[in-house]
mmCIF file of C-alpha atoms and ligand atoms in Angstrom:
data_model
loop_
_atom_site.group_PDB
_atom_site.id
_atom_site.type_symbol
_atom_site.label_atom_id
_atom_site.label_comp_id
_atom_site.label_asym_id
_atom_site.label_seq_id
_atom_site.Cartn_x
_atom_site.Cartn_y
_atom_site.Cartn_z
ATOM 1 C CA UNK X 1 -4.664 0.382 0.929
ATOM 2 C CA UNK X 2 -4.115 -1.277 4.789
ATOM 3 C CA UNK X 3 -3.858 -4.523 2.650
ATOM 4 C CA UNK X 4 -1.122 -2.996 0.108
ATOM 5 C CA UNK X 5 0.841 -1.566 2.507
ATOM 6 C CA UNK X 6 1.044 -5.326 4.247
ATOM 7 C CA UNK X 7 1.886 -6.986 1.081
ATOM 8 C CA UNK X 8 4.560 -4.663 1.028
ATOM 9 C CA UNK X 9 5.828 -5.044 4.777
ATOM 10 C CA UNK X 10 5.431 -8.396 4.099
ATOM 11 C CA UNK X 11 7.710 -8.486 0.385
ATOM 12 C CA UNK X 12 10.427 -6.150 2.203
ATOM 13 C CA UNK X 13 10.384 -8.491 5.316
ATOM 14 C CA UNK X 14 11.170 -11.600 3.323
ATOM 15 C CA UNK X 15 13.443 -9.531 -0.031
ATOM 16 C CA UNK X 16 15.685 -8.400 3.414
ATOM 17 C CA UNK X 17 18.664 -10.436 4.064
ATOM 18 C CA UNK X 18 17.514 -11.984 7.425
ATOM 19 C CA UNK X 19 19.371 -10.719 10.578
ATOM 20 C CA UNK X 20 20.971 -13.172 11.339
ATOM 21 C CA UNK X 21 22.937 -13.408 8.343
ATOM 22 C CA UNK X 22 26.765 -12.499 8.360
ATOM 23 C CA UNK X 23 27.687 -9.389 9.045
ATOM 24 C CA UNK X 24 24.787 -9.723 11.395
ATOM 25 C CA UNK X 25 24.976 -5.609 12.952
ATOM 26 C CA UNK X 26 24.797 -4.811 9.415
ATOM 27 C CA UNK X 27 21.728 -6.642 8.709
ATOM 28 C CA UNK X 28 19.918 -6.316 11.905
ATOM 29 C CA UNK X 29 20.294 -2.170 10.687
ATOM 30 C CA UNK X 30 19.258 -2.871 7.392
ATOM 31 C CA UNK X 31 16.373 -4.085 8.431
ATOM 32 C CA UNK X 32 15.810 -1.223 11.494
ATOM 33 C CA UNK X 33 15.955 1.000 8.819
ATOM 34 C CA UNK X 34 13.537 -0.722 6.356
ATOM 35 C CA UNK X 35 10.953 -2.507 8.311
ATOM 36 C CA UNK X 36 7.553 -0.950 10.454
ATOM 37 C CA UNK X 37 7.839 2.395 9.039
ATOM 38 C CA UNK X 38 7.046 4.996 6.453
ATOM 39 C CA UNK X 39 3.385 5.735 4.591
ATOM 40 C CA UNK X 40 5.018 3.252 1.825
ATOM 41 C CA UNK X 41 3.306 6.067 -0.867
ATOM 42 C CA UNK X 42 6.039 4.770 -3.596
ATOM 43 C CA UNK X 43 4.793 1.184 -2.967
ATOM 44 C CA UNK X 44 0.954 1.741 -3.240
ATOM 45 C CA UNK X 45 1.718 4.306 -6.388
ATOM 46 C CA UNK X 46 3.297 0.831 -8.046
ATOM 47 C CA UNK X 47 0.176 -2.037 -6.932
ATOM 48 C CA UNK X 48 -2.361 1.355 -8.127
ATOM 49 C CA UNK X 49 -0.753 1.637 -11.358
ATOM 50 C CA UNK X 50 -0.291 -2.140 -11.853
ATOM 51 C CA UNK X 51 -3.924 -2.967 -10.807
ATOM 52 C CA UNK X 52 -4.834 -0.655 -14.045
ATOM 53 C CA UNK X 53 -2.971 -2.822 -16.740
ATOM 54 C CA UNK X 54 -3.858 -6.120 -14.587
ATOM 55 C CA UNK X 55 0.049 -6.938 -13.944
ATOM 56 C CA UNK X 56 0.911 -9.804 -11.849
ATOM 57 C CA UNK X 57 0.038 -8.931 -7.640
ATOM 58 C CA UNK X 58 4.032 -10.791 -6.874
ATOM 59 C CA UNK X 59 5.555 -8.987 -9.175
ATOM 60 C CA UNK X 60 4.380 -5.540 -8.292
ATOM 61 C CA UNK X 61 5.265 -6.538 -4.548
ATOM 62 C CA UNK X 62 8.318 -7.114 -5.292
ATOM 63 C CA UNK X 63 8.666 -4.323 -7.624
ATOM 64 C CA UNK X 64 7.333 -2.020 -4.707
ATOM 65 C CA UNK X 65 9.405 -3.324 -2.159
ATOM 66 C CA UNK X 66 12.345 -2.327 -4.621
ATOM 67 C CA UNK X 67 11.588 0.813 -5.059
ATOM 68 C CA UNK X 68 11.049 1.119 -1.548
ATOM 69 C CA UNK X 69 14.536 0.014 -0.596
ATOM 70 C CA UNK X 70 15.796 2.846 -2.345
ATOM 71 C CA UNK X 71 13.824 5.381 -0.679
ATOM 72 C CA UNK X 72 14.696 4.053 2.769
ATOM 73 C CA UNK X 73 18.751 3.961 1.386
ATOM 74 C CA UNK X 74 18.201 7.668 0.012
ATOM 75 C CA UNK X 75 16.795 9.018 3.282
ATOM 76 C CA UNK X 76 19.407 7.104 5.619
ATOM 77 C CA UNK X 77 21.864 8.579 3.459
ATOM 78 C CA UNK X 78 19.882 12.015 3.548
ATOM 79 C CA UNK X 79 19.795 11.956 7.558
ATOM 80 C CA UNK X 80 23.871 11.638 8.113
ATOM 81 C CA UNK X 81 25.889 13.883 9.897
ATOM 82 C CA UNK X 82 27.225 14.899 6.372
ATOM 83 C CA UNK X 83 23.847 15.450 4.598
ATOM 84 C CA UNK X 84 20.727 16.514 6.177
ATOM 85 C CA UNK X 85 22.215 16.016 9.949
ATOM 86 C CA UNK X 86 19.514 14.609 11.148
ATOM 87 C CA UNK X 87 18.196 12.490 14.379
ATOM 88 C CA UNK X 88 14.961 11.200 14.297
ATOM 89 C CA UNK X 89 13.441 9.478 11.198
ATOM 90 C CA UNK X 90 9.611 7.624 11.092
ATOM 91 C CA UNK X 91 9.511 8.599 14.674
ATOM 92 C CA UNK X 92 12.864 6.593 15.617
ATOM 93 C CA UNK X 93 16.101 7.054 15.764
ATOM 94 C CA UNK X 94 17.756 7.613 12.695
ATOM 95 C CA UNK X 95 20.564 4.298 11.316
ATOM 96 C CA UNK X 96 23.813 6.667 12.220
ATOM 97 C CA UNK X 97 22.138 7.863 15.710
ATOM 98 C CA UNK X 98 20.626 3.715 16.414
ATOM 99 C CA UNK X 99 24.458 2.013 15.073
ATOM 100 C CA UNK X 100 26.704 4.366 13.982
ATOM 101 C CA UNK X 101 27.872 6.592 10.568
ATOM 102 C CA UNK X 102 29.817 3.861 8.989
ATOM 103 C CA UNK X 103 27.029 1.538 9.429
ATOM 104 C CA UNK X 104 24.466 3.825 8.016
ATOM 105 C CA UNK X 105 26.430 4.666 5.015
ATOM 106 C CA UNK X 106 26.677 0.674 4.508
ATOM 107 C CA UNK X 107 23.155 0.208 5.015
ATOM 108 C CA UNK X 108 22.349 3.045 2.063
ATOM 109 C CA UNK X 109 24.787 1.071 -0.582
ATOM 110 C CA UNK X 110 23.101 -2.769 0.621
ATOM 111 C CA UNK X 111 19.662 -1.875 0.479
ATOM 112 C CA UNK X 112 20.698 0.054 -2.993
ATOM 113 C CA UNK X 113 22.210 -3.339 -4.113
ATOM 114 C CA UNK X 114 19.314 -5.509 -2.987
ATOM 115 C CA UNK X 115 16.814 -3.158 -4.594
ATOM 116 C CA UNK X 116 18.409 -4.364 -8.038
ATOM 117 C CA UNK X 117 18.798 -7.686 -7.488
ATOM 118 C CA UNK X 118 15.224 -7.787 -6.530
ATOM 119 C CA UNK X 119 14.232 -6.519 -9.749
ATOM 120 C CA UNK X 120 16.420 -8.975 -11.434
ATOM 121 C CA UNK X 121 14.785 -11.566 -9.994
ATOM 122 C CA UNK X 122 11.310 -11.113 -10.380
ATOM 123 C CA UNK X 123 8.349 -13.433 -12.321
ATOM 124 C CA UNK X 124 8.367 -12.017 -14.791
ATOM 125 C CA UNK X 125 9.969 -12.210 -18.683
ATOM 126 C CA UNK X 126 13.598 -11.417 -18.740
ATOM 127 C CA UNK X 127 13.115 -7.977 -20.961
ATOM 128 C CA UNK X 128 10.370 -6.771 -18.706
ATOM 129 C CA UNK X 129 13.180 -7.455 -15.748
ATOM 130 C CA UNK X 130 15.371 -4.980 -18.112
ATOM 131 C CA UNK X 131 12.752 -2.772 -18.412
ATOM 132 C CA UNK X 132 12.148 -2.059 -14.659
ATOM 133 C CA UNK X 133 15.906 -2.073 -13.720
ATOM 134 C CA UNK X 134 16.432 0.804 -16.390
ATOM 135 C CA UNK X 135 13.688 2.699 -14.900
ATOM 136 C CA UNK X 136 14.944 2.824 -11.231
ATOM 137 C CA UNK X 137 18.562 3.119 -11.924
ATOM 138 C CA UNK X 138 17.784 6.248 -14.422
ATOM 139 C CA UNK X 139 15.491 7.609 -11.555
ATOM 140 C CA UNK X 140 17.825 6.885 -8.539
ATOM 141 C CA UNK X 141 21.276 8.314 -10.835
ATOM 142 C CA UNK X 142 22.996 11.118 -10.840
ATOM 143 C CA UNK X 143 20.482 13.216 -13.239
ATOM 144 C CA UNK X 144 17.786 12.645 -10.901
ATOM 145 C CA UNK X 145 17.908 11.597 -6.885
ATOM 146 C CA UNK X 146 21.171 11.696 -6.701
ATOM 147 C CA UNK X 147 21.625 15.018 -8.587
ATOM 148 C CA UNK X 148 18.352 16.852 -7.054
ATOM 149 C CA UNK X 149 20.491 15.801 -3.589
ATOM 150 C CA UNK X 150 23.080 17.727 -4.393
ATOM 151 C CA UNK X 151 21.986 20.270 -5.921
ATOM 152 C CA UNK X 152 19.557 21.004 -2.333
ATOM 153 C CA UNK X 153 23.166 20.500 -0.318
ATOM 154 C CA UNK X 154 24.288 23.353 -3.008
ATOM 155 C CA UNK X 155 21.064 25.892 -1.891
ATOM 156 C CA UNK X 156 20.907 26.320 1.350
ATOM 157 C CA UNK X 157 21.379 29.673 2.136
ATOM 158 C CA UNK X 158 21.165 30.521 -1.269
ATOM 159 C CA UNK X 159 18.010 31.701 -3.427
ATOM 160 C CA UNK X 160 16.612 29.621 -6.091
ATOM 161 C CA UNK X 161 14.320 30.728 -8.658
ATOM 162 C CA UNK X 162 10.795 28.977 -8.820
ATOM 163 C CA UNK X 163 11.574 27.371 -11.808
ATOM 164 C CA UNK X 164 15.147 26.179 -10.368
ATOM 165 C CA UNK X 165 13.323 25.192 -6.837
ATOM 166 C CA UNK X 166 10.706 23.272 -9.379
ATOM 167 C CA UNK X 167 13.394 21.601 -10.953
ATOM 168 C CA UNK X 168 15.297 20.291 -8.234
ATOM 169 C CA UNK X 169 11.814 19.092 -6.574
ATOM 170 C CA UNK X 170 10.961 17.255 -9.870
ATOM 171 C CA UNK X 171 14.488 15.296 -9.617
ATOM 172 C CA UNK X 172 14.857 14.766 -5.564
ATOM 173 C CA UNK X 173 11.301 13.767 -5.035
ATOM 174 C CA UNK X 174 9.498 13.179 -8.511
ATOM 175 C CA UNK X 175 11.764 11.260 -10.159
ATOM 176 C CA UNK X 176 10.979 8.363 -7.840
ATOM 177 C CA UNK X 177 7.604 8.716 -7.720
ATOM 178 C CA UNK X 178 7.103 9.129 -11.490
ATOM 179 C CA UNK X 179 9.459 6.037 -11.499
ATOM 180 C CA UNK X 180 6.920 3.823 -9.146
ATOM 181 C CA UNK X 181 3.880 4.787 -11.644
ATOM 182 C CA UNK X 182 6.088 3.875 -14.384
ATOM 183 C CA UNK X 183 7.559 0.518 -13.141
ATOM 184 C CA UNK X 184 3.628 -0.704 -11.443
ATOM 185 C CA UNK X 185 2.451 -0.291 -15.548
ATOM 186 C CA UNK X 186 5.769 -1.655 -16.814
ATOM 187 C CA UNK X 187 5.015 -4.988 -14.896
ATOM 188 C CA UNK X 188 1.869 -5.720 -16.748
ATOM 189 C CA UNK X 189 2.118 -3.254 -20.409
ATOM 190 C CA UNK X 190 5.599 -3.701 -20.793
ATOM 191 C CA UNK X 191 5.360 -2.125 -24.788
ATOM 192 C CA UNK X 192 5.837 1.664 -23.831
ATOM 193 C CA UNK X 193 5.466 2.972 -27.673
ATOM 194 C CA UNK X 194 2.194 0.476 -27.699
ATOM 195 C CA UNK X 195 0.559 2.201 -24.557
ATOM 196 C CA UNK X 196 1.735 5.548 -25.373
ATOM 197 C CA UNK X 197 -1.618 7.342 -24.528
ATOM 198 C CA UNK X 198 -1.313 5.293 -21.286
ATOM 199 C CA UNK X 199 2.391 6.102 -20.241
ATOM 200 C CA UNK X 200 1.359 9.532 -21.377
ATOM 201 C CA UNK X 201 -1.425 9.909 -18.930
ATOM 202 C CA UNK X 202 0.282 8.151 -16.154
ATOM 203 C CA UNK X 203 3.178 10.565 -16.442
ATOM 204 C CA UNK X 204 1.325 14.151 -16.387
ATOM 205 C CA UNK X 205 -0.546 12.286 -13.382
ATOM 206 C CA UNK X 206 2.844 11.406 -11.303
ATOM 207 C CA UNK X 207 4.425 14.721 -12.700
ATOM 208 C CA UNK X 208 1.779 16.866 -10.729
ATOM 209 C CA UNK X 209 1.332 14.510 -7.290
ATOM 210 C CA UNK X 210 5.629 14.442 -7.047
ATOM 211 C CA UNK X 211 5.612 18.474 -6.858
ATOM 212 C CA UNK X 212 2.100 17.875 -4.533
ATOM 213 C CA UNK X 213 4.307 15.356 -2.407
ATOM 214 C CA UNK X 214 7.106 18.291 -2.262
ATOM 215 C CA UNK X 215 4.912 21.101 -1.675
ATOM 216 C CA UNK X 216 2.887 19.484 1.308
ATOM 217 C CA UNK X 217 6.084 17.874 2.186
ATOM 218 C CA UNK X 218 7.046 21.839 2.619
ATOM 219 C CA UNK X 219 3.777 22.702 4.158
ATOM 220 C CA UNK X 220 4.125 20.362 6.665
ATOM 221 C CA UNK X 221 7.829 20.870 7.834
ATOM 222 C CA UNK X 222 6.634 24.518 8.977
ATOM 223 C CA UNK X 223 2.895 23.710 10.100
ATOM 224 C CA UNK X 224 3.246 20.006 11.884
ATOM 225 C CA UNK X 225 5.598 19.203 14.740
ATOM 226 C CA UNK X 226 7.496 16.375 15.405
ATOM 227 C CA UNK X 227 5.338 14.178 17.110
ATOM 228 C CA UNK X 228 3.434 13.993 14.225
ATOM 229 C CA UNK X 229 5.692 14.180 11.527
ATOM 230 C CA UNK X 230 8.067 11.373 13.022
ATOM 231 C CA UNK X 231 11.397 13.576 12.039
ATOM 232 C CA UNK X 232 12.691 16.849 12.999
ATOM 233 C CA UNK X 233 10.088 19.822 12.397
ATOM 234 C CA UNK X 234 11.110 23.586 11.246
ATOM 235 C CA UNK X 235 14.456 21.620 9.527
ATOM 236 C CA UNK X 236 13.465 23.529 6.729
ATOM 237 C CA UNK X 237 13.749 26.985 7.791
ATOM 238 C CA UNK X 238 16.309 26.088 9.992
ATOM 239 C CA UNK X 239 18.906 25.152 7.347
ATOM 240 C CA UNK X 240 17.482 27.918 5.427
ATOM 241 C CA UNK X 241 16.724 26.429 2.378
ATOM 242 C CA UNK X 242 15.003 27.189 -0.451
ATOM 243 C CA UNK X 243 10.907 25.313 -0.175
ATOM 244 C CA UNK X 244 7.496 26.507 -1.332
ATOM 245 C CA UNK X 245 6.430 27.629 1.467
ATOM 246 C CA UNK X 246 9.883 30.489 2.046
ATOM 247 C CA UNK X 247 8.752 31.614 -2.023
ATOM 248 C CA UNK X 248 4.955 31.144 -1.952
ATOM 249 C CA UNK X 249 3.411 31.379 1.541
ATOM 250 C CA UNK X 250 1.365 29.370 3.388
ATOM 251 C CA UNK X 251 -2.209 29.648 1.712
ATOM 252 C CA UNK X 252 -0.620 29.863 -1.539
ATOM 253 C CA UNK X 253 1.209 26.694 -1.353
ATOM 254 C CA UNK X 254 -2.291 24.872 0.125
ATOM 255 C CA UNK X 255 -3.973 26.547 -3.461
ATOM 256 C CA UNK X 256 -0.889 24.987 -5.102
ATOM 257 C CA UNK X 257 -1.271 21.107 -3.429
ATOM 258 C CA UNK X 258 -5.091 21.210 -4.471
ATOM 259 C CA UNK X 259 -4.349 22.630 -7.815
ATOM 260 C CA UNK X 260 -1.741 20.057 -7.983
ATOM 261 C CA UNK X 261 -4.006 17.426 -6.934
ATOM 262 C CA UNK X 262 -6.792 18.238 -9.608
ATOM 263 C CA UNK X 263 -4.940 18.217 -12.436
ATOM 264 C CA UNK X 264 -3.581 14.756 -10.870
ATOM 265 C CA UNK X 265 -6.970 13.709 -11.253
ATOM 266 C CA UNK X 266 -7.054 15.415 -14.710
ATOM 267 C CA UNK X 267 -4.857 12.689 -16.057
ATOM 268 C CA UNK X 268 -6.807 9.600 -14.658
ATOM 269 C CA UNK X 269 -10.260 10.749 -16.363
ATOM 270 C CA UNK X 270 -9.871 8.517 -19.402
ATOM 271 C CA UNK X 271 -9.174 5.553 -17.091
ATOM 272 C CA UNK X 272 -12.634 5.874 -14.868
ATOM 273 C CA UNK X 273 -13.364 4.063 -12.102
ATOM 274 C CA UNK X 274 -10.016 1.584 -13.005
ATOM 275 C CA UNK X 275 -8.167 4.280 -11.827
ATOM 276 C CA UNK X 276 -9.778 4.895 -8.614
ATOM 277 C CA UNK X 277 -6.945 3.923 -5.966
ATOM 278 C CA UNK X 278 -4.539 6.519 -8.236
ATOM 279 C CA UNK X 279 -7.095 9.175 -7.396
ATOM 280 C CA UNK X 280 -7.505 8.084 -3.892
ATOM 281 C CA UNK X 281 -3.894 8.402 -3.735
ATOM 282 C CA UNK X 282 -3.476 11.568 -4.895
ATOM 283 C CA UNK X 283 -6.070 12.323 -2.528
ATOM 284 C CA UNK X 284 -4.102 11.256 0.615
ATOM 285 C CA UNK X 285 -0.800 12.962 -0.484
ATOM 286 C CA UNK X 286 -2.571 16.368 -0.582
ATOM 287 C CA UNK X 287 -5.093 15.690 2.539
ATOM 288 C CA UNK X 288 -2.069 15.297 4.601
ATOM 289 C CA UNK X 289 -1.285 19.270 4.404
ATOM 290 C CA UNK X 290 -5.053 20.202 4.935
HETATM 291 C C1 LIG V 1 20.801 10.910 -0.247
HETATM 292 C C2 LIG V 1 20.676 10.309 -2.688
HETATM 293 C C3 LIG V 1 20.074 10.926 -1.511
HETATM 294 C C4 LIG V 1 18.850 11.466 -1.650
HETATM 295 C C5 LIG V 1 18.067 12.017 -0.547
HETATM 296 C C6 LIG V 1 14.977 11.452 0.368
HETATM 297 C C7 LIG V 1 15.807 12.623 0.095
HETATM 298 C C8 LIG V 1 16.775 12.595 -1.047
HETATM 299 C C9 LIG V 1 15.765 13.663 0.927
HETATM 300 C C10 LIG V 1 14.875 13.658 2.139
HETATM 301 C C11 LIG V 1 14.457 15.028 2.429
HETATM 302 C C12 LIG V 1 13.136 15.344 1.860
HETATM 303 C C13 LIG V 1 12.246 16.105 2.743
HETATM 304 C C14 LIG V 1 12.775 14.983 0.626
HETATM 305 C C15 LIG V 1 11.525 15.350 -0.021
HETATM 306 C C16 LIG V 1 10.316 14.500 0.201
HETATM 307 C C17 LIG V 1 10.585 13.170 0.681
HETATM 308 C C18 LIG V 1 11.359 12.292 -0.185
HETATM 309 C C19 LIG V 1 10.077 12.869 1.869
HETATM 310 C C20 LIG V 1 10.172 11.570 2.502
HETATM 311 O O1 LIG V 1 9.293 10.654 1.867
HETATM 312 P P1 LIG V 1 7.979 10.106 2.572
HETATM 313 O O2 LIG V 1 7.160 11.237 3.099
HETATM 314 O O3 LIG V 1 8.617 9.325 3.799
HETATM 315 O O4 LIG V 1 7.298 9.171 1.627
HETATM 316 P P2 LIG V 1 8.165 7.952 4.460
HETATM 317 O O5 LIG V 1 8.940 7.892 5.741
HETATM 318 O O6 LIG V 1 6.679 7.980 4.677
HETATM 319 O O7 LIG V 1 8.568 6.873 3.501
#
């Protein structure tokens, strides 16, 4: 995983415009709010799921890196003034507190550009390149990220039903994650209908560890403090909004992660030991609330 998570520092570092290229503030920021930071989990979800279908090591870098790029543009967009408000991010700074609003909304819509034009331009056939640029645009859009955004700006202070709160988890925070399973086996089994039982299994796996990811994500913002989280603890309860933890409770949203986490492993069974850094994953999401 230390080695993954290098390979993808690395294919970040060198899919970045370099700072000093014009408008140089912009992409010295860019690159603040990309580089040395963040568990890279969508990343090392992409190499796992590639390393099962034996797709090329470059291309799932690259494919990571992508996917990573629009993480890092949805949470600088997520920490502004007009969002989340927040002003400390992977234990720095966030972009609009480091340079300023304008510049942070900037660096959201460049590293959104670049993650496509990575994709575009990666080794691999042209209708696998197709492939993987439909799958993050339909996860980043407006019926997922973007739309499980706004509808969490909608709830605060307001009540959501489970099934509403499971909803809007499953589009802000699974979508993406479902999307860097999805893209890590499109790079190497690029015939979905062909590898149906696959894509099957791969999606009931990254449809339980994205609510996990939420839930501990919850657990976390009201057990951990800042130090160790890297960004503002108690935000949660603070902006009142809706989480598992407000509905369920403490223990029973711990029960929830590890239920979570077993039918996670549930879905690899038919992959054995192939699937081993997928389980170990899974593993590391949950063990983070424990
Ligand atoms: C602005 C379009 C738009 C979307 C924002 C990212 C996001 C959606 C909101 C952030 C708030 C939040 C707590 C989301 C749920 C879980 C999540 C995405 C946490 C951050 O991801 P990690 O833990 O972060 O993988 P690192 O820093 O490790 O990459």
């Amino acid at each position: 995983m230390h080695d993954a998570v290098h390979r993808t520092e690395h294919a970040l570092a060198a899919g970045l415009p370099p700072a000093e290229t014009l408008p140089t503030h912009l992409h010295e920021a860019l690159r603040y709010a990309a580089l040395g930071g963040g568990k890279r989990i969508r990343p090392l979800l992409c190499q796992a799921a590639g390393a099962l279908v034996d797709a090329p090591p470059d291309a799932l870098d690259a494919t990571g890196a992508a996917i990573e790029m629009v993480h890092v543009y949805s949470l600088v967009h997520d920490d502004l003034p007009a969002m989340d408000d927040d002003d400390l991010r992977r234990g720095k700074p966030t972009v609009h507190v480091a340079y300023d609003e304008a510049t942070a909304i900037l660096v959201g819509d460049a590293l959104q550009a670049q993650a496509f034009l990575t994709l575009s331009e990666l080794p691999l056939p042209a209708e696998r390149r197709i492939a993987l640029v439909r799958e993050l645009a339909q996860a980043a859009g407006s019926r997922q990220l973007v739309g499980g955004q706004a509808i969490d700006l909608q709830s605060a202070g307001r009540s959501l039903s489970q099934p509403a709160l499971e909803q809007m988890h499953r589009m802000k925070t699974g979508a993406l994650i479902r999307a860097a399973v999805r893209m890590g086996a499109l790079c190497g089994a690029a015939d979905v209908p062909a590898n149906a039982a696959l894509y099957r299994a791969l999606d009931d796996y990254s449809s339980a560890i994205g609510l996990a990811f939420q839930v501990v994500d919850d657990i976390l913002d009201a057990t951990a403090d800042t130090a160790t989280l890297g960004k503002t603890a108690g935000k949660d309860a603070y902006d009142d909004k809706p989480t598992c933890v407000s509905m369920l409770g403490l223990d029973a949203s711990r029960t929830l992660a590890r239920t979570l986490n077993a039918r996670a492993h549930a879905a690899l069974t038919p992959f054995g030991e192939r699937a081993a850094r997928l389980g170990q994953l899974a593993d590391l999401v949950v063990q983070r609330a424990h």
